[in-house]
mmCIF file of C-alpha atoms in Angstrom:
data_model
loop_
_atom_site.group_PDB
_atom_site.id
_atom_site.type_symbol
_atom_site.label_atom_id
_atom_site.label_comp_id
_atom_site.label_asym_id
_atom_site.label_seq_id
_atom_site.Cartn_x
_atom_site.Cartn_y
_atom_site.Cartn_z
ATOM 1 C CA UNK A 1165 0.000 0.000 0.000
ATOM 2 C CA UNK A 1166 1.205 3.565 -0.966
ATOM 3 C CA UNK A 1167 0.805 6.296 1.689
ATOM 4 C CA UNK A 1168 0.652 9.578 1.089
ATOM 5 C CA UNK A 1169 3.468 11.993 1.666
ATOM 6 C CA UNK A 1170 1.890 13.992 4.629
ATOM 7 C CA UNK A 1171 0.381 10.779 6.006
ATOM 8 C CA UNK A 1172 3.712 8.933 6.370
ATOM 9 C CA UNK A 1173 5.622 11.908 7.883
ATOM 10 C CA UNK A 1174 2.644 12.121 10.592
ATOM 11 C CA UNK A 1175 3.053 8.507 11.514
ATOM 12 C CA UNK A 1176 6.958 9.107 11.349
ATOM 13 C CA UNK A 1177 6.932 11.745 13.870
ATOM 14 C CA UNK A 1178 4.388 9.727 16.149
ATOM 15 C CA UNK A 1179 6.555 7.107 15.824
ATOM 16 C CA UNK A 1180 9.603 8.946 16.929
ATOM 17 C CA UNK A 1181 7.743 10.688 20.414
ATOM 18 C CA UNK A 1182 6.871 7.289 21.407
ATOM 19 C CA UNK A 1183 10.196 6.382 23.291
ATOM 20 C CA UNK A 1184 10.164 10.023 24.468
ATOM 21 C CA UNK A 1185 6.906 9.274 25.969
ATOM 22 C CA UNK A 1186 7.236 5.504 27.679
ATOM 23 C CA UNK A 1187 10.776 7.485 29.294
ATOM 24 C CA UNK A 1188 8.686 10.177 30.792
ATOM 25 C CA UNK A 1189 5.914 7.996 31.801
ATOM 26 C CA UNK A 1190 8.843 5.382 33.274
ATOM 27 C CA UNK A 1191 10.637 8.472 35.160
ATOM 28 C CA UNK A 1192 7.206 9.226 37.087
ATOM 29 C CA UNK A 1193 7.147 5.868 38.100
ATOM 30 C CA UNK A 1194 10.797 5.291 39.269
ATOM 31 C CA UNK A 1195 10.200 3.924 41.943
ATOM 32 C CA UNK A 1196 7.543 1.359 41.326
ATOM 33 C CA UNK A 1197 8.976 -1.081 43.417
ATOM 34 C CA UNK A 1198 11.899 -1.865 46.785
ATOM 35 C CA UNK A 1199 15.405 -0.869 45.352
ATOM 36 C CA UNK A 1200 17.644 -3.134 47.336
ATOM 37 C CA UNK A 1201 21.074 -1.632 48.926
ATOM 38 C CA UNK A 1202 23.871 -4.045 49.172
ATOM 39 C CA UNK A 1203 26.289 -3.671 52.073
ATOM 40 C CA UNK A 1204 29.530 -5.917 51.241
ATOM 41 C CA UNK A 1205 30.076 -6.613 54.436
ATOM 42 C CA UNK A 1206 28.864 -8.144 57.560
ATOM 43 C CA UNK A 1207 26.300 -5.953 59.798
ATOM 44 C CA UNK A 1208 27.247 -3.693 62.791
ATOM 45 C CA UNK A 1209 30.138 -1.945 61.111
ATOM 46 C CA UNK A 1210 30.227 1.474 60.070
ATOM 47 C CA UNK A 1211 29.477 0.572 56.233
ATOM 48 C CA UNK A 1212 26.321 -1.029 57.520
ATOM 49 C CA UNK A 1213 25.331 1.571 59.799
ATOM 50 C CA UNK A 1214 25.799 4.332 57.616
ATOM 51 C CA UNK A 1215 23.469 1.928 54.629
ATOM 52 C CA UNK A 1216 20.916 1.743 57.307
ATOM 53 C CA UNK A 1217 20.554 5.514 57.788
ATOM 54 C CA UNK A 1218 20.225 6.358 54.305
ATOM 55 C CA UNK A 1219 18.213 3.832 53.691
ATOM 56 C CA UNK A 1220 15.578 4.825 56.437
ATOM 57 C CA UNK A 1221 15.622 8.542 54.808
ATOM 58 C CA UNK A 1222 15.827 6.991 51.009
ATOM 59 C CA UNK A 1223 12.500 5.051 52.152
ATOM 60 C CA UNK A 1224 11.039 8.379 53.112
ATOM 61 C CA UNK A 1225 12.326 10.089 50.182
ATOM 62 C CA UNK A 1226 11.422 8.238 46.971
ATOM 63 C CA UNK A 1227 8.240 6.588 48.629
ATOM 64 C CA UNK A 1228 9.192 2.728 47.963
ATOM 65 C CA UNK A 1229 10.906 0.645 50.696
ATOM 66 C CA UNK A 1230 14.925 0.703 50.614
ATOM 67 C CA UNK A 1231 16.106 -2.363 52.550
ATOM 68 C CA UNK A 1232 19.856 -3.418 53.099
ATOM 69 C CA UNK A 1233 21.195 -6.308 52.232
ATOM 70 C CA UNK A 1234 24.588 -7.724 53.976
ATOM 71 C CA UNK A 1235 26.676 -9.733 51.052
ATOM 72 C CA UNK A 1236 30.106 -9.975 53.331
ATOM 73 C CA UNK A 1237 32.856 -11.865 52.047
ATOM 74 C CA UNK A 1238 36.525 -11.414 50.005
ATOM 75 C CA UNK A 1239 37.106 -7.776 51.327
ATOM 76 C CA UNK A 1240 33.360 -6.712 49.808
ATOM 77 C CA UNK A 1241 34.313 -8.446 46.234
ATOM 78 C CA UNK A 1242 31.658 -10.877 46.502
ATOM 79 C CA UNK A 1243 28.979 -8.289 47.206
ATOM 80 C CA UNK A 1244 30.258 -5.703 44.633
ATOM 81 C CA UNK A 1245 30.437 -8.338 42.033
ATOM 82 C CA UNK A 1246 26.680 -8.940 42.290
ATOM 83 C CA UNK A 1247 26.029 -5.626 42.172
ATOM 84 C CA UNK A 1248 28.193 -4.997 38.874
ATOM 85 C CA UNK A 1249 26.264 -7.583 37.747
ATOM 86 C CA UNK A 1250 22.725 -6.601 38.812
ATOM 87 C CA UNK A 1251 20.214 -5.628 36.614
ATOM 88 C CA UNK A 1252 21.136 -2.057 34.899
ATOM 89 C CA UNK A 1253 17.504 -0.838 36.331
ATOM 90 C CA UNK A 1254 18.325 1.292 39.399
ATOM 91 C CA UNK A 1255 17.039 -1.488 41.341
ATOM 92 C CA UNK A 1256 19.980 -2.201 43.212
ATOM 93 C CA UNK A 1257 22.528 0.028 45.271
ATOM 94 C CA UNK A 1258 25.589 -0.642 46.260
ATOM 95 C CA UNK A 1259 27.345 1.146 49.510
ATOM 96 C CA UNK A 1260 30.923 0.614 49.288
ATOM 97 C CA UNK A 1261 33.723 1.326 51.704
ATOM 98 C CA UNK A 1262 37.423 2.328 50.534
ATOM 99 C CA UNK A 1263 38.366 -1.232 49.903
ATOM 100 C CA UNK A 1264 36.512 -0.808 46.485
ATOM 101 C CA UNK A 1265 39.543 1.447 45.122
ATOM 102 C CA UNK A 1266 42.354 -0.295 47.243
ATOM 103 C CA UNK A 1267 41.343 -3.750 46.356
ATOM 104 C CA UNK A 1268 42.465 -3.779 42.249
ATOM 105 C CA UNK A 1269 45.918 -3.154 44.293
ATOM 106 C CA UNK A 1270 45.458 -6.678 46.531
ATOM 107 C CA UNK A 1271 43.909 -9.019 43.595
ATOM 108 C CA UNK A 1272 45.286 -10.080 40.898
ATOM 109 C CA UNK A 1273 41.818 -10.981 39.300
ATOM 110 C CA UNK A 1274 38.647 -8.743 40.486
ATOM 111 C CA UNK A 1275 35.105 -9.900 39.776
ATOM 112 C CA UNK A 1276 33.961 -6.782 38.495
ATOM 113 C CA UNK A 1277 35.812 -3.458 37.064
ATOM 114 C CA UNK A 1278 36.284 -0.966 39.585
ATOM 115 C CA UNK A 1279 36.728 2.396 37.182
ATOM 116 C CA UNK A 1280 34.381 1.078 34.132
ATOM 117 C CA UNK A 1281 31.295 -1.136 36.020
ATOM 118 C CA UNK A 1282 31.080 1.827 38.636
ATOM 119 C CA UNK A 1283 30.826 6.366 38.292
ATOM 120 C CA UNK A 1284 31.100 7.881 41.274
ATOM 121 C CA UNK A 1285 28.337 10.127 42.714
ATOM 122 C CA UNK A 1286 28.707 12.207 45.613
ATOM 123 C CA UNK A 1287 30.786 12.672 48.480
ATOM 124 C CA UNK A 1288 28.607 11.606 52.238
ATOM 125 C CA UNK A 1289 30.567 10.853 55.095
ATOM 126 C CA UNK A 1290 33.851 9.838 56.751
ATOM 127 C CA UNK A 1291 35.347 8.245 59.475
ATOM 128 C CA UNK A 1292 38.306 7.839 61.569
ATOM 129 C CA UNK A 1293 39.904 4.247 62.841
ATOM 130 C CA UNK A 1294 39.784 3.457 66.435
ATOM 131 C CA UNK A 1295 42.736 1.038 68.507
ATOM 132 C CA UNK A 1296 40.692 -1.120 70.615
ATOM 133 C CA UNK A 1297 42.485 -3.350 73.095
ATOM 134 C CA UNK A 1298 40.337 -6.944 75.442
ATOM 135 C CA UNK A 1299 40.551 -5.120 79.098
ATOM 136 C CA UNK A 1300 42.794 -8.000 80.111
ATOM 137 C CA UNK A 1301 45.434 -6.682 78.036
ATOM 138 C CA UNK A 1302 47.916 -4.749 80.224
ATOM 139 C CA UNK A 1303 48.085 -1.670 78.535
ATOM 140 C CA UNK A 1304 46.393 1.551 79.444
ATOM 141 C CA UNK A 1305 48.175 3.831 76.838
ATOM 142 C CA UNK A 1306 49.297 3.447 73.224
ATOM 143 C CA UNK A 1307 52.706 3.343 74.115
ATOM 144 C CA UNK A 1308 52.196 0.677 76.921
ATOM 145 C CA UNK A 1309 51.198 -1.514 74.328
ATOM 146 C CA UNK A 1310 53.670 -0.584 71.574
ATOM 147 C CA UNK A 1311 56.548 -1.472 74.902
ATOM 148 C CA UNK A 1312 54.260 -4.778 75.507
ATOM 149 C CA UNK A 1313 54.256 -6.235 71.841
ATOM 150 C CA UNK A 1314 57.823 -5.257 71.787
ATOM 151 C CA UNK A 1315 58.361 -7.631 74.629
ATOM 152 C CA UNK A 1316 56.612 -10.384 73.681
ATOM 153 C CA UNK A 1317 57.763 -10.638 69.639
ATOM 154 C CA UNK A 1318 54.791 -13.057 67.866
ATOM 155 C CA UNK A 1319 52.071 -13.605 70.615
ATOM 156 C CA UNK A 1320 49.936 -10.620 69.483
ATOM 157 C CA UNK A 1321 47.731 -9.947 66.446
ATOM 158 C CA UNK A 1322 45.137 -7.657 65.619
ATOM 159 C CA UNK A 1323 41.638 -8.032 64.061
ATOM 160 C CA UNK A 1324 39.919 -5.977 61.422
ATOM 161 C CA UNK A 1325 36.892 -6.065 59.047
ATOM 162 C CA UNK A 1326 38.734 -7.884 56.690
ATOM 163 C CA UNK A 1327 42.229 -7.675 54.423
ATOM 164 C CA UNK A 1328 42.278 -4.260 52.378
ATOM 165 C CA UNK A 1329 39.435 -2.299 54.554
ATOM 166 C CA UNK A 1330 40.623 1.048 55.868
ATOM 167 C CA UNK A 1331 41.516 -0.634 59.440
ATOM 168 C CA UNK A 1332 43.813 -3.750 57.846
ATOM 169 C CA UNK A 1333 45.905 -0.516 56.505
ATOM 170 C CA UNK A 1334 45.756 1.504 59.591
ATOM 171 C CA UNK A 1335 46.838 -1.606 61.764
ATOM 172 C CA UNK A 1336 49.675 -2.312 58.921
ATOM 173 C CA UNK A 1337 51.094 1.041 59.329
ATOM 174 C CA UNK A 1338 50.932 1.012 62.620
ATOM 175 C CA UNK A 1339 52.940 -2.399 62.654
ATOM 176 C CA UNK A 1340 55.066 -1.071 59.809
ATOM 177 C CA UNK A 1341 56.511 2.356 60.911
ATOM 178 C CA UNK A 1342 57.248 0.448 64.970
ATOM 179 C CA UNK A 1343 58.574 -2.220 63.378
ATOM 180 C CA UNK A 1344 56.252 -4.993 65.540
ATOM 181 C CA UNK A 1345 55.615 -8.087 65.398
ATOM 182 C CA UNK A 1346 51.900 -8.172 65.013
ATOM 183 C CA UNK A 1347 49.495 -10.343 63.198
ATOM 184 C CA UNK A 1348 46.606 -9.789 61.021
ATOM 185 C CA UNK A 1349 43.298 -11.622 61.668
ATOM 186 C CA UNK A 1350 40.617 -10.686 59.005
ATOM 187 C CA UNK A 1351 37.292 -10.887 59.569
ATOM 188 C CA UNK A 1352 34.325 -10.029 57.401
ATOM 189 C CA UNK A 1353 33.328 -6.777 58.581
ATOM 190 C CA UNK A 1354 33.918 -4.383 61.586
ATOM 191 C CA UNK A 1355 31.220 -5.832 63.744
ATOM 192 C CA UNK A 1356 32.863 -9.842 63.948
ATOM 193 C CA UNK A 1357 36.127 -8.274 63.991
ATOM 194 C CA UNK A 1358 35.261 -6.046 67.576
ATOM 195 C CA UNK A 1359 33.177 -9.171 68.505
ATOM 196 C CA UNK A 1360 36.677 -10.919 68.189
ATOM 197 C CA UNK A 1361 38.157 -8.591 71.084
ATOM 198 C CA UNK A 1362 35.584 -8.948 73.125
ATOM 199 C CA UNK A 1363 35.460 -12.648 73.082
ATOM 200 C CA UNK A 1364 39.410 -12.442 73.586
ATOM 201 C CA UNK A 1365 40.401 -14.142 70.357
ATOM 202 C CA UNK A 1366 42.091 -11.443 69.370
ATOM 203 C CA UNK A 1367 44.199 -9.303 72.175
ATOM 204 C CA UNK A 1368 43.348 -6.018 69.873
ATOM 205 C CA UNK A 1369 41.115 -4.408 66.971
ATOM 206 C CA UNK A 1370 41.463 -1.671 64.046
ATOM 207 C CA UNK A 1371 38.382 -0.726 62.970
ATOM 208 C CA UNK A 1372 35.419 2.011 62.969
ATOM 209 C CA UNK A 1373 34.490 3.935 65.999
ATOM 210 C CA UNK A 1374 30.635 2.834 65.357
ATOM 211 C CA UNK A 1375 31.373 -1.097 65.413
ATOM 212 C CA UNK A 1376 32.975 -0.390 69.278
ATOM 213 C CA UNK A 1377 31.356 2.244 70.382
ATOM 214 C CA UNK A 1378 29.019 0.163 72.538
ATOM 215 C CA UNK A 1379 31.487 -1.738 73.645
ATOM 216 C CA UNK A 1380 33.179 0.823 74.511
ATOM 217 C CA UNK A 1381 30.627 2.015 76.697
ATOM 218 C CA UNK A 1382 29.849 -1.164 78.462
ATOM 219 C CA UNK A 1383 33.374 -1.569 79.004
ATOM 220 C CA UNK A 1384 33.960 -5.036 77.119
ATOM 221 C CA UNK A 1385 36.935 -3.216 75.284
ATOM 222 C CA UNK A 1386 38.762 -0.262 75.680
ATOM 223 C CA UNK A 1387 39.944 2.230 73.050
ATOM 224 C CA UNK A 1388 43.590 3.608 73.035
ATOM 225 C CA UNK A 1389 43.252 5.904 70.306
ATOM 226 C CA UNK A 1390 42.121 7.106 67.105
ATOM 227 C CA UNK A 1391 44.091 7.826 63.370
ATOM 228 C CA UNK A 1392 42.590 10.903 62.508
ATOM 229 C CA UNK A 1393 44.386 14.010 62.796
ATOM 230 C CA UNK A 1394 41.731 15.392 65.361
ATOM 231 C CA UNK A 1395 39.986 13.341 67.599
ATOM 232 C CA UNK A 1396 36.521 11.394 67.252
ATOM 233 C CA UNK A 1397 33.445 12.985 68.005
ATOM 234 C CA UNK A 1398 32.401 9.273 69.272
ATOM 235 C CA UNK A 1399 35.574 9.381 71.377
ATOM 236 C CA UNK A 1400 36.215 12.539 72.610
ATOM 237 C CA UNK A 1401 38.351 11.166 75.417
ATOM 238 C CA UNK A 1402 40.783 8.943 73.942
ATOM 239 C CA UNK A 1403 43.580 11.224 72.100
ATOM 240 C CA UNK A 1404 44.701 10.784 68.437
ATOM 241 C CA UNK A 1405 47.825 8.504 67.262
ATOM 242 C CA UNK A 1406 50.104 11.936 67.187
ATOM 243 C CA UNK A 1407 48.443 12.928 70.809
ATOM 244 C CA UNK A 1408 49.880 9.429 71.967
ATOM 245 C CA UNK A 1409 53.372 9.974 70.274
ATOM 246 C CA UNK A 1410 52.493 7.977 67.253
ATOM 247 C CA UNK A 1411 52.902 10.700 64.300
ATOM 248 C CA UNK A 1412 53.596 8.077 61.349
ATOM 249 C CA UNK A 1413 49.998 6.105 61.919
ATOM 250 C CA UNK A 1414 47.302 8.811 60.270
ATOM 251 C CA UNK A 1415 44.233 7.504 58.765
ATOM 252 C CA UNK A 1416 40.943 7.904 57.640
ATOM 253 C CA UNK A 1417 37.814 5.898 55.616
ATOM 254 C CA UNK A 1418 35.674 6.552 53.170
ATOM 255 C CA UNK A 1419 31.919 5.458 52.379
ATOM 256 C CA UNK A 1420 29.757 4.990 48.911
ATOM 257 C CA UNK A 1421 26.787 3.978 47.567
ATOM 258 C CA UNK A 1422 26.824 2.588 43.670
ATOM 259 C CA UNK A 1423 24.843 1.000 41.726
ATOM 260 C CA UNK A 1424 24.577 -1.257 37.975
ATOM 261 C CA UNK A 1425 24.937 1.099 34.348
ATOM 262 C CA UNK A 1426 21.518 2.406 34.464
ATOM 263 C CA UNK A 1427 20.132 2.339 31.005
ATOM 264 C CA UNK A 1428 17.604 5.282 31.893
ATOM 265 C CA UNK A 1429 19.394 8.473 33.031
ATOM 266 C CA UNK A 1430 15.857 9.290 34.783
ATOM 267 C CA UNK A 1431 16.156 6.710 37.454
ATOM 268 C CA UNK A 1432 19.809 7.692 38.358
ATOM 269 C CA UNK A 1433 18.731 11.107 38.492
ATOM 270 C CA UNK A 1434 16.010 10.992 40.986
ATOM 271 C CA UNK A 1435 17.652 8.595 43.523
ATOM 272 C CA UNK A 1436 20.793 10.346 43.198
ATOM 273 C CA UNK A 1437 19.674 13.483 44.643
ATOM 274 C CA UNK A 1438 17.554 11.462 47.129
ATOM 275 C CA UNK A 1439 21.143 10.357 48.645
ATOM 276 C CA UNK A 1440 21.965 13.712 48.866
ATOM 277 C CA UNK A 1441 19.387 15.096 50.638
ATOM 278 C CA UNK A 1442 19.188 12.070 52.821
ATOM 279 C CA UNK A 1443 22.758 12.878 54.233
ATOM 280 C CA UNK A 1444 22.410 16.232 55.176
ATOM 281 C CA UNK A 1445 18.948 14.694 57.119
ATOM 282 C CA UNK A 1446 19.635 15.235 60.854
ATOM 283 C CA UNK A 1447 19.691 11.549 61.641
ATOM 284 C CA UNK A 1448 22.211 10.429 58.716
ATOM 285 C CA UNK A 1449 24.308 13.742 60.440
ATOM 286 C CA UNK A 1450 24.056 12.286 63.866
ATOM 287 C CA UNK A 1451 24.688 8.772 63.193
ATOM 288 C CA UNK A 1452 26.952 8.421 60.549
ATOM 289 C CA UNK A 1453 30.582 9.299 59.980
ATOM 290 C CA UNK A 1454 31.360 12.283 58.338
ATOM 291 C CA UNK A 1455 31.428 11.491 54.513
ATOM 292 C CA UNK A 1456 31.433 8.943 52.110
ATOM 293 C CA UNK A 1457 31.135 9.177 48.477
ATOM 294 C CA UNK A 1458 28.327 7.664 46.361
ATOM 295 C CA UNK A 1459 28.735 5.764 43.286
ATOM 296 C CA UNK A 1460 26.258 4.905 40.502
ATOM 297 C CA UNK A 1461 27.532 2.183 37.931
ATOM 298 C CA UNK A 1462 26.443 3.994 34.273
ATOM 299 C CA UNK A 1463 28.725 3.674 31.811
ATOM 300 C CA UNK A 1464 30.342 7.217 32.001
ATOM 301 C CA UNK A 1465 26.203 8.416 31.965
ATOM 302 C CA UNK A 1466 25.013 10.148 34.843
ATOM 303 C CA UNK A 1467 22.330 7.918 35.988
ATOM 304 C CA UNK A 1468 18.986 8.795 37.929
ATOM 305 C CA UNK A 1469 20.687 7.071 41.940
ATOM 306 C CA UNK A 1470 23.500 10.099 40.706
ATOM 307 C CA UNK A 1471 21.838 12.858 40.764
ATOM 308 C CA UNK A 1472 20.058 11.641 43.543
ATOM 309 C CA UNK A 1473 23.239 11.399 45.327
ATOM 310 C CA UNK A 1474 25.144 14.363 44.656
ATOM 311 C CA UNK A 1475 22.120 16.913 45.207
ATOM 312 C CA UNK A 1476 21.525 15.199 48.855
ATOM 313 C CA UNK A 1477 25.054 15.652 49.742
ATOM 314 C CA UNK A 1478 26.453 18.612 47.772
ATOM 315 C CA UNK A 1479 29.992 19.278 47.219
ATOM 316 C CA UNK A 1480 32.406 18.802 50.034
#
């Protein structure tokens, strides 16, 4: 059949504001459903806390349920690879901690690509690193323990949420510029690896004030000090590593959220700038260290989670 001129260019240009149309009608939806948030590690560390804030706000925020799920394992590469592999909807967010840029520098082989699977977003919170000793451990000070470890070459080690995290480095330095004899005992996040100090498997701990702040305060472990430059807001008592005449052990972690290469930049958009107005939410403020950066896997696209992200948050 032959169609007129006029009639063909009308059904052209219907044609052509169809896609135009389903991608409006699918950005008013977005959400239509529970977007999952992967935490690669175990719960009760500060990666999990931190999830569990935003996610309570994100719930409020985009009007769908946000619900964490703890993938722990391989220093977070087992729950960042399912992410990177996760359905390029929106669907699925992943909140990483600073192992996701120093692990390609640990494994030969990485599930997932670090630079290309994953963009980042927006910069939330960070945290310092807190020395937590068992109370049967002699030492009241930093350099009481630095003089007992010394003395007794091989019969201490320390725990952490797992090889690569923020608190493996900070314990490594720390046993790198004394020159000690200490060894490392990963565990799967910073919750187990506290848990370890408190059960006295391990004599002593690296990790995020938020995993021992409680047991700080029932007085199952006791913290030394912390590798920030200033001290913890958690810990305003216990002094810093150059307060306690350690100046070569300075550290701090970082946080982010990221997600698969979402296909429609709508999505990315809206949840993005749901992250970021999540974080400066009064609870995420009180609760949560003081940034982390959010990623969004997209393909060198700004995705709707981004946007989300970076307008909750705002430059740092």
């Amino acid at each position: 059949m032959k169609l007129p001129r006029r009639k063909f260019l009308h059904l052209a240009a219907g044609a052509t504001a169809l896609p135009s149309v389903s991608r409006a009608a699918w950005a008013q939806a977005y959400p239509s459903r529970p977007v999952r948030a992967v935490v690669a590690f175990a719960p009760g560390g500060t990666t999990d806390t931190f999830a569990r804030l935003m996610a309570q706000k994100l719930t409020e925020q985009l009007g769908k349920q946000v619900y964490v799920e703890n993938i722990a394992g391989a220093t977070g590469n087992i729950g960042t690879a399912q992410v990177a592999k996760a359905p390029p909807d929106g669907y699925t967010i992943l909140f990483a901690f600073s192992s996701h840029v120093v692990n390609p520098t640990l494994f030969a082989r990485l599930p997932y690509d670090p630079i290309n699977d994953f963009k980042p977003v927006t910069l939330a919170v960070a945290s310092t690193t807190v020395l937590t000793v068992n109370p049967a451990v002699p030492a009241k000070t930093v350099e009481e323990l630095v003089e007992l470890i010394k003395a007794n070459p091989g019969k201490y080690s320390f725990s952490s949420a797992g090889a690569g995290t923020q608190a493996h480095l900070a314990g490594e330095q720390f046993r790198l510029s004394l020159g000690l004899d200490l060894v490392h005992v990963p565990f799967g996040g910073g919750g187990p690896a506290v848990a370890a100090v408190v059960a006295g498997h391990t004599p002593m701990s690296f990790g995020s004030p938020q995993a021992a702040m409680q047991h700080v305060k029932e007085g199952t472990v006791r913290a030394l000090a912390v590798t920030s430059k200033t001290r913890s807001q958690i810990f305003p008592d216990v002094p810093t590593m150059t307060e306690a005449a350690i100046r070569r052990s300075k550290a701090t972690a970082g946080w982010a959220s990221s997600f698969p290469p979402a296909r429609r930049r709508t999505s990315s958009q809206r949840c993005s700038a749901r992250v970021r107005k999540s974080s400066r939410s009064r609870i995420c403020r009180n609760g949560s260290p003081r940034w982390a950066t959010t990623w969004s896997r997209a393909r060198r696209r700004s995705s709707p989670f981004a946007s989300r992200a970076r307008s909750i948050c705002g430059p740092r």
